Amino acid sequence: QPGRYRLNIAAKDLVGGNTTNFEMALEVPRILDDQLGQSSLILADLLEKVPTKSIGTGPFVIGTSKVRPRMNETFNQSEKLGIYLQLYNFEPDEKTKKPDGTVEYVITRNGSNEKVFEFSEEISTIAGGGASQVVIEKLLPLQTLAPGQYTLRMKVTDKKRNQTLTPSATFTVT
């Protein structure tokens, strides 16, 4: 249910006897049927489809994909930056029954605000999800980016409802 929760994790090393506790707040958002919504934007170092028998099971598996987040958000130039985002509650087009919207991707170098990557696509061309849900799964090669800190800014627009989301994340290239 939507609301604020507390997660407590207790761990014990059975060999050494050491114990530790970890506590954090979890906020489960309320997703309204008439408003465009989103999951967390995940920057991943592994983004791949899983076999049919593995759908929804195993570590890092979300639906039909294995999405391994890069916890420190630092990538090498030889790697690819995985982008994973779920979008909810698009108003479908009456004729096509597909969502009507756009998603824009802009990567800027922090400090200079120089745009190093810019791309836009129609939501209706993205595979995955259903009439009102869209799953964004992209792999971006990083070899053309110089070492430094960057920000990925996305702009998701539902044209039917005239609603916009602007998820963003920072990452480092070494």
PDB file of N, CA and C in Angstrom, residues 83-161:
ATOM      1  N   ILE A  83      20.065   2.372 -19.215  1.00  0.00           N
ATOM      2  CA  ILE A  83      19.002   3.258 -18.717  1.00  0.00           C
ATOM      3  C   ILE A  83      17.726   2.435 -18.630  1.00  0.00           C
ATOM      4  N   TYR A  84      17.144   2.365 -17.425  1.00  0.00           N
ATOM      5  CA  TYR A  84      15.909   1.601 -17.235  1.00  0.00           C
ATOM      6  C   TYR A  84      14.914   2.476 -16.489  1.00  0.00           C
ATOM      7  N   LEU A  85      13.700   2.583 -17.044  1.00  0.00           N
ATOM      8  CA  LEU A  85      12.646   3.399 -16.440  1.00  0.00           C
ATOM      9  C   LEU A  85      11.298   2.850 -16.868  1.00  0.00           C
ATOM     10  N   GLN A  86      10.390   2.707 -15.909  1.00  0.00           N
ATOM     11  CA  GLN A  86       9.012   2.321 -16.224  1.00  0.00           C
ATOM     12  C   GLN A  86       8.133   3.562 -16.114  1.00  0.00           C
ATOM     13  N   LEU A  87       7.246   3.715 -17.096  1.00  0.00           N
ATOM     14  CA  LEU A  87       6.319   4.838 -17.132  1.00  0.00           C
ATOM     15  C   LEU A  87       4.896   4.299 -17.105  1.00  0.00           C
ATOM     16  N   TYR A  88       4.023   4.951 -16.331  1.00  0.00           N
ATOM     17  CA  TYR A  88       2.670   4.454 -16.126  1.00  0.00           C
ATOM     18  C   TYR A  88       1.625   5.501 -16.503  1.00  0.00           C
ATOM     19  N   ASN A  89       0.470   5.001 -16.878  1.00  0.00           N
ATOM     20  CA  ASN A  89      -0.745   5.801 -17.039  1.00  0.00           C
ATOM     21  C   ASN A  89      -0.719   6.792 -18.191  1.00  0.00           C
ATOM     22  N   PHE A  90      -0.144   6.384 -19.318  1.00  0.00           N
ATOM     23  CA  PHE A  90      -0.292   7.196 -20.513  1.00  0.00           C
ATOM     24  C   PHE A  90      -1.735   7.100 -20.977  1.00  0.00           C
ATOM     25  N   GLU A  91      -2.236   8.196 -21.511  1.00  0.00           N
ATOM     26  CA  GLU A  91      -3.562   8.189 -22.118  1.00  0.00           C
ATOM     27  C   GLU A  91      -3.396   7.630 -23.534  1.00  0.00           C
ATOM     28  N   PRO A  92      -3.984   6.458 -23.839  1.00  0.00           N
ATOM     29  CA  PRO A  92      -3.795   5.887 -25.177  1.00  0.00           C
ATOM     30  C   PRO A  92      -4.565   6.657 -26.243  1.00  0.00           C
ATOM     31  N   ASP A  93      -4.025   6.620 -27.442  1.00  0.00           N
ATOM     32  CA  ASP A  93      -4.698   7.204 -28.596  1.00  0.00           C
ATOM     33  C   ASP A  93      -5.959   6.391 -28.880  1.00  0.00           C
ATOM     34  N   GLU A  94      -7.073   7.057 -29.227  1.00  0.00           N
ATOM     35  CA  GLU A  94      -8.340   6.364 -29.439  1.00  0.00           C
ATOM     36  C   GLU A  94      -8.266   5.377 -30.600  1.00  0.00           C
ATOM     37  N   LYS A  95      -7.552   5.725 -31.660  1.00  0.00           N
ATOM     38  CA  LYS A  95      -7.500   4.879 -32.848  1.00  0.00           C
ATOM     39  C   LYS A  95      -6.499   3.743 -32.706  1.00  0.00           C
ATOM     40  N   THR A  96      -5.274   4.068 -32.317  1.00  0.00           N
ATOM     41  CA  THR A  96      -4.206   3.056 -32.281  1.00  0.00           C
ATOM     42  C   THR A  96      -4.158   2.278 -30.976  1.00  0.00           C
ATOM     43  N   LYS A  97      -4.762   2.823 -29.923  1.00  0.00           N
ATOM     44  CA  LYS A  97      -4.730   2.239 -28.575  1.00  0.00           C
ATOM     45  C   LYS A  97      -3.316   2.210 -27.997  1.00  0.00           C
ATOM     46  N   LYS A  98      -2.406   2.985 -28.590  1.00  0.00           N
ATOM     47  CA  LYS A  98      -1.029   3.078 -28.108  1.00  0.00           C
ATOM     48  C   LYS A  98      -0.843   4.412 -27.397  1.00  0.00           C
ATOM     49  N   PRO A  99       0.124   4.483 -26.467  1.00  0.00           N
ATOM     50  CA  PRO A  99       0.388   5.756 -25.802  1.00  0.00           C
ATOM     51  C   PRO A  99       0.859   6.804 -26.810  1.00  0.00           C
ATOM     52  N   ASP A 100       0.470   8.046 -26.590  1.00  0.00           N
ATOM     53  CA  ASP A 100       0.847   9.140 -27.479  1.00  0.00           C
ATOM     54  C   ASP A 100       1.716  10.111 -26.691  1.00  0.00           C
ATOM     55  N   GLY A 101       3.022  10.045 -26.948  1.00  0.00           N
ATOM     56  CA  GLY A 101       3.925  10.923 -26.217  1.00  0.00           C
ATOM     57  C   GLY A 101       5.330  10.849 -26.770  1.00  0.00           C
ATOM     58  N   THR A 102       6.224  11.566 -26.121  1.00  0.00           N
ATOM     59  CA  THR A 102       7.629  11.584 -26.513  1.00  0.00           C
ATOM     60  C   THR A 102       8.511  11.430 -25.279  1.00  0.00           C
ATOM     61  N   VAL A 103       9.724  10.987 -25.527  1.00  0.00           N
ATOM     62  CA  VAL A 103      10.746  10.975 -24.481  1.00  0.00           C
ATOM     63  C   VAL A 103      12.013  11.569 -25.087  1.00  0.00           C
ATOM     64  N   GLU A 104      12.578  12.521 -24.363  1.00  0.00           N
ATOM     65  CA  GLU A 104      13.816  13.171 -24.783  1.00  0.00           C
ATOM     66  C   GLU A 104      14.913  12.793 -23.795  1.00  0.00           C
ATOM     67  N   TYR A 105      16.111  12.545 -24.332  1.00  0.00           N
ATOM     68  CA  TYR A 105      17.277  12.212 -23.521  1.00  0.00           C
ATOM     69  C   TYR A 105      18.337  13.276 -23.790  1.00  0.00           C
ATOM     70  N   VAL A 106      18.873  13.874 -22.745  1.00  0.00           N
ATOM     71  CA  VAL A 106      19.957  14.838 -22.891  1.00  0.00           C
ATOM     72  C   VAL A 106      21.005  14.525 -21.839  1.00  0.00           C
ATOM     73  N   ILE A 107      22.267  14.367 -22.285  1.00  0.00           N
ATOM     74  CA  ILE A 107      23.375  14.190 -21.349  1.00  0.00           C
ATOM     75  C   ILE A 107      24.247  15.428 -21.448  1.00  0.00           C
ATOM     76  N   THR A 108      24.493  16.051 -20.294  1.00  0.00           N
ATOM     77  CA  THR A 108      25.345  17.228 -20.239  1.00  0.00           C
ATOM     78  C   THR A 108      26.536  16.948 -19.337  1.00  0.00           C
ATOM     79  N   ARG A 109      27.646  17.584 -19.673  1.00  0.00           N
ATOM     80  CA  ARG A 109      28.839  17.472 -18.840  1.00  0.00           C
ATOM     81  C   ARG A 109      28.694  18.465 -17.690  1.00  0.00           C
ATOM     82  N   ASN A 110      28.827  17.980 -16.465  1.00  0.00           N
ATOM     83  CA  ASN A 110      28.676  18.846 -15.300  1.00  0.00           C
ATOM     84  C   ASN A 110      29.779  19.899 -15.278  1.00  0.00           C
ATOM     85  N   GLY A 111      29.437  21.084 -14.845  1.00  0.00           N
ATOM     86  CA  GLY A 111      30.385  22.185 -14.791  1.00  0.00           C
ATOM     87  C   GLY A 111      30.279  23.086 -16.004  1.00  0.00           C
ATOM     88  N   SER A 112      30.245  22.496 -17.205  1.00  0.00           N
ATOM     89  CA  SER A 112      30.183  23.298 -18.431  1.00  0.00           C
ATOM     90  C   SER A 112      28.771  23.338 -19.011  1.00  0.00           C
ATOM     91  N   ASN A 113      27.918  22.417 -18.580  1.00  0.00           N
ATOM     92  CA  ASN A 113      26.567  22.264 -19.136  1.00  0.00           C
ATOM     93  C   ASN A 113      26.587  22.043 -20.648  1.00  0.00           C
ATOM     94  N   GLU A 114      27.704  21.542 -21.165  1.00  0.00           N
ATOM     95  CA  GLU A 114      27.832  21.216 -22.587  1.00  0.00           C
ATOM     96  C   GLU A 114      27.040  19.950 -22.882  1.00  0.00           C
ATOM     97  N   LYS A 115      26.144  20.027 -23.874  1.00  0.00           N
ATOM     98  CA  LYS A 115      25.369  18.854 -24.276  1.00  0.00           C
ATOM     99  C   LYS A 115      26.270  17.922 -25.072  1.00  0.00           C
ATOM    100  N   VAL A 116      26.414  16.689 -24.599  1.00  0.00           N
ATOM    101  CA  VAL A 116      27.259  15.720 -25.286  1.00  0.00           C
ATOM    102  C   VAL A 116      26.427  14.643 -25.979  1.00  0.00           C
ATOM    103  N   PHE A 117      25.138  14.594 -25.649  1.00  0.00           N
ATOM    104  CA  PHE A 117      24.247  13.617 -26.270  1.00  0.00           C
ATOM    105  C   PHE A 117      22.837  14.155 -26.205  1.00  0.00           C
ATOM    106  N   GLU A 118      22.099  14.015 -27.317  1.00  0.00           N
ATOM    107  CA  GLU A 118      20.714  14.462 -27.372  1.00  0.00           C
ATOM    108  C   GLU A 118      19.960  13.543 -28.320  1.00  0.00           C
ATOM    109  N   PHE A 119      18.807  13.053 -27.849  1.00  0.00           N
ATOM    110  CA  PHE A 119      18.029  12.114 -28.652  1.00  0.00           C
ATOM    111  C   PHE A 119      16.569  12.224 -28.225  1.00  0.00           C
ATOM    112  N   SER A 120      15.663  12.043 -29.164  1.00  0.00           N
ATOM    113  CA  SER A 120      14.233  12.087 -28.870  1.00  0.00           C
ATOM    114  C   SER A 120      13.543  10.970 -29.640  1.00  0.00           C
ATOM    115  N   GLU A 121      12.508  10.389 -29.041  1.00  0.00           N
ATOM    116  CA  GLU A 121      11.750   9.336 -29.723  1.00  0.00           C
ATOM    117  C   GLU A 121      10.301   9.375 -29.300  1.00  0.00           C
ATOM    118  N   GLU A 122       9.454   8.824 -30.163  1.00  0.00           N
ATOM    119  CA  GLU A 122       8.030   8.728 -29.875  1.00  0.00           C
ATOM    120  C   GLU A 122       7.793   7.535 -28.948  1.00  0.00           C
ATOM    121  N   ILE A 123       6.959   7.715 -27.943  1.00  0.00           N
ATOM    122  CA  ILE A 123       6.632   6.653 -26.989  1.00  0.00           C
ATOM    123  C   ILE A 123       6.015   5.457 -27.703  1.00  0.00           C
ATOM    124  N   SER A 124       5.218   5.699 -28.740  1.00  0.00           N
ATOM    125  CA  SER A 124       4.523   4.608 -29.436  1.00  0.00           C
ATOM    126  C   SER A 124       5.482   3.635 -30.122  1.00  0.00           C
ATOM    127  N   THR A 125       6.741   4.044 -30.358  1.00  0.00           N
ATOM    128  CA  THR A 125       7.709   3.171 -31.026  1.00  0.00           C
ATOM    129  C   THR A 125       8.512   2.323 -30.045  1.00  0.00           C
ATOM    130  N   ILE A 126       8.353   2.571 -28.751  1.00  0.00           N
ATOM    131  CA  ILE A 126       9.118   1.828 -27.750  1.00  0.00           C
ATOM    132  C   ILE A 126       8.393   0.518 -27.452  1.00  0.00           C
ATOM    133  N   ALA A 127       9.099  -0.585 -27.576  1.00  0.00           N
ATOM    134  CA  ALA A 127       8.514  -1.907 -27.312  1.00  0.00           C
ATOM    135  C   ALA A 127       8.412  -2.121 -25.806  1.00  0.00           C
ATOM    136  N   GLY A 128       7.480  -2.945 -25.393  1.00  0.00           N
ATOM    137  CA  GLY A 128       7.343  -3.296 -23.982  1.00  0.00           C
ATOM    138  C   GLY A 128       6.170  -2.597 -23.342  1.00  0.00           C
ATOM    139  N   GLY A 129       5.657  -3.204 -22.304  1.00  0.00           N
ATOM    140  CA  GLY A 129       4.529  -2.628 -21.599  1.00  0.00           C
ATOM    141  C   GLY A 129       3.232  -2.866 -22.339  1.00  0.00           C
ATOM    142  N   GLY A 130       2.268  -2.037 -22.075  1.00  0.00           N
ATOM    143  CA  GLY A 130       0.961  -2.186 -22.709  1.00  0.00           C
ATOM    144  C   GLY A 130       0.471  -0.849 -23.199  1.00  0.00           C
ATOM    145  N   ALA A 131      -0.843  -0.702 -23.235  1.00  0.00           N
ATOM    146  CA  ALA A 131      -1.428   0.523 -23.748  1.00  0.00           C
ATOM    147  C   ALA A 131      -1.095   1.724 -22.872  1.00  0.00           C
ATOM    148  N   SER A 132      -1.043   1.541 -21.568  1.00  0.00           N
ATOM    149  CA  SER A 132      -0.804   2.684 -20.685  1.00  0.00           C
ATOM    150  C   SER A 132       0.555   2.622 -19.990  1.00  0.00           C
ATOM    151  N   GLN A 133       1.309   1.531 -20.146  1.00  0.00           N
ATOM    152  CA  GLN A 133       2.617   1.404 -19.503  1.00  0.00           C
ATOM    153  C   GLN A 133       3.704   1.257 -20.558  1.00  0.00           C
ATOM    154  N   VAL A 134       4.831   1.916 -20.330  1.00  0.00           N
ATOM    155  CA  VAL A 134       5.962   1.872 -21.244  1.00  0.00           C
ATOM    156  C   VAL A 134       7.217   1.585 -20.427  1.00  0.00           C
ATOM    157  N   VAL A 135       8.068   0.700 -20.946  1.00  0.00           N
ATOM    158  CA  VAL A 135       9.328   0.372 -20.291  1.00  0.00           C
ATOM    159  C   VAL A 135      10.465   0.851 -21.184  1.00  0.00           C
ATOM    160  N   ILE A 136      11.280   1.745 -20.647  1.00  0.00           N
ATOM    161  CA  ILE A 136      12.432   2.257 -21.385  1.00  0.00           C
ATOM    162  C   ILE A 136      13.658   1.462 -20.968  1.00  0.00           C
ATOM    163  N   GLU A 137      14.304   0.834 -21.942  1.00  0.00           N
ATOM    164  CA  GLU A 137      15.535   0.079 -21.737  1.00  0.00           C
ATOM    165  C   GLU A 137      16.502   0.480 -22.836  1.00  0.00           C
ATOM    166  N   LYS A 138      17.523   1.231 -22.494  1.00  0.00           N
ATOM    167  CA  LYS A 138      18.486   1.725 -23.477  1.00  0.00           C
ATOM    168  C   LYS A 138      19.901   1.416 -23.000  1.00  0.00           C
ATOM    169  N   LEU A 139      20.788   1.132 -23.960  1.00  0.00           N
ATOM    170  CA  LEU A 139      22.213   0.983 -23.698  1.00  0.00           C
ATOM    171  C   LEU A 139      22.949   2.048 -24.493  1.00  0.00           C
ATOM    172  N   LEU A 140      23.730   2.856 -23.813  1.00  0.00           N
ATOM    173  CA  LEU A 140      24.439   3.948 -24.456  1.00  0.00           C
ATOM    174  C   LEU A 140      25.944   3.728 -24.339  1.00  0.00           C
ATOM    175  N   PRO A 141      26.660   3.552 -25.468  1.00  0.00           N
ATOM    176  CA  PRO A 141      28.120   3.422 -25.406  1.00  0.00           C
ATOM    177  C   PRO A 141      28.740   4.714 -24.879  1.00  0.00           C
ATOM    178  N   LEU A 142      29.787   4.587 -24.079  1.00  0.00           N
ATOM    179  CA  LEU A 142      30.392   5.754 -23.441  1.00  0.00           C
ATOM    180  C   LEU A 142      31.757   6.126 -24.006  1.00  0.00           C
ATOM    181  N   GLN A 143      32.244   5.430 -25.042  1.00  0.00           N
ATOM    182  CA  GLN A 143      33.609   5.665 -25.512  1.00  0.00           C
ATOM    183  C   GLN A 143      33.841   7.083 -26.031  1.00  0.00           C
ATOM    184  N   THR A 144      32.787   7.785 -26.451  1.00  0.00           N
ATOM    185  CA  THR A 144      32.967   9.147 -26.956  1.00  0.00           C
ATOM    186  C   THR A 144      32.937  10.197 -25.844  1.00  0.00           C
ATOM    187  N   LEU A 145      32.610   9.791 -24.620  1.00  0.00           N
ATOM    188  CA  LEU A 145      32.564  10.742 -23.512  1.00  0.00           C
ATOM    189  C   LEU A 145      33.918  10.804 -22.814  1.00  0.00           C
ATOM    190  N   ALA A 146      34.422  12.016 -22.615  1.00  0.00           N
ATOM    191  CA  ALA A 146      35.669  12.202 -21.890  1.00  0.00           C
ATOM    192  C   ALA A 146      35.433  11.901 -20.414  1.00  0.00           C
ATOM    193  N   PRO A 147      36.471  11.483 -19.698  1.00  0.00           N
ATOM    194  CA  PRO A 147      36.304  11.256 -18.260  1.00  0.00           C
ATOM    195  C   PRO A 147      35.759  12.513 -17.573  1.00  0.00           C
ATOM    196  N   GLY A 148      34.833  12.306 -16.654  1.00  0.00           N
ATOM    197  CA  GLY A 148      34.234  13.417 -15.924  1.00  0.00           C
ATOM    198  C   GLY A 148      32.853  13.060 -15.419  1.00  0.00           C
ATOM    199  N   GLN A 149      32.182  14.052 -14.852  1.00  0.00           N
ATOM    200  CA  GLN A 149      30.839  13.856 -14.311  1.00  0.00           C
ATOM    201  C   GLN A 149      29.804  14.389 -15.300  1.00  0.00           C
ATOM    202  N   TYR A 150      28.699  13.633 -15.400  1.00  0.00           N
ATOM    203  CA  TYR A 150      27.646  13.958 -16.357  1.00  0.00           C
ATOM    204  C   TYR A 150      26.281  13.848 -15.683  1.00  0.00           C
ATOM    205  N   THR A 151      25.289  14.481 -16.306  1.00  0.00           N
ATOM    206  CA  THR A 151      23.906  14.368 -15.859  1.00  0.00           C
ATOM    207  C   THR A 151      23.038  13.937 -17.029  1.00  0.00           C
ATOM    208  N   LEU A 152      22.260  12.879 -16.811  1.00  0.00           N
ATOM    209  CA  LEU A 152      21.256  12.440 -17.776  1.00  0.00           C
ATOM    210  C   LEU A 152      19.936  13.080 -17.361  1.00  0.00           C
ATOM    211  N   ARG A 153      19.356  13.845 -18.268  1.00  0.00           N
ATOM    212  CA  ARG A 153      18.037  14.442 -18.029  1.00  0.00           C
ATOM    213  C   ARG A 153      17.090  13.899 -19.080  1.00  0.00           C
ATOM    214  N   MET A 154      15.946  13.430 -18.612  1.00  0.00           N
ATOM    215  CA  MET A 154      14.926  12.931 -19.524  1.00  0.00           C
ATOM    216  C   MET A 154      13.694  13.812 -19.388  1.00  0.00           C
ATOM    217  N   LYS A 155      12.966  13.945 -20.473  1.00  0.00           N
ATOM    218  CA  LYS A 155      11.693  14.660 -20.439  1.00  0.00           C
ATOM    219  C   LYS A 155      10.679  13.761 -21.111  1.00  0.00           C
ATOM    220  N   VAL A 156       9.729  13.279 -20.329  1.00  0.00           N
ATOM    221  CA  VAL A 156       8.689  12.374 -20.814  1.00  0.00           C
ATOM    222  C   VAL A 156       7.390  13.171 -20.878  1.00  0.00           C
ATOM    223  N   THR A 157       6.760  13.154 -22.054  1.00  0.00           N
ATOM    224  CA  THR A 157       5.540  13.935 -22.240  1.00  0.00           C
ATOM    225  C   THR A 157       4.404  13.040 -22.719  1.00  0.00           C
ATOM    226  N   ASP A 158       3.269  13.117 -22.026  1.00  0.00           N
ATOM    227  CA  ASP A 158       2.025  12.479 -22.461  1.00  0.00           C
ATOM    228  C   ASP A 158       1.254  13.554 -23.228  1.00  0.00           C
ATOM    229  N   LYS A 159       1.198  13.425 -24.543  1.00  0.00           N
ATOM    230  CA  LYS A 159       0.577  14.459 -25.378  1.00  0.00           C
ATOM    231  C   LYS A 159      -0.924  14.556 -25.154  1.00  0.00           C
ATOM    232  N   LYS A 160      -1.580  13.440 -24.860  1.00  0.00           N
ATOM    233  CA  LYS A 160      -3.035  13.452 -24.685  1.00  0.00           C
ATOM    234  C   LYS A 160      -3.455  14.233 -23.439  1.00  0.00           C
ATOM    235  N   ARG A 161      -2.731  14.031 -22.342  1.00  0.00           N
ATOM    236  CA  ARG A 161      -3.076  14.697 -21.074  1.00  0.00           C
ATOM    237  C   ARG A 161      -2.260  15.960 -20.837  1.00  0.00           C
TER     238      ARG A 161
END
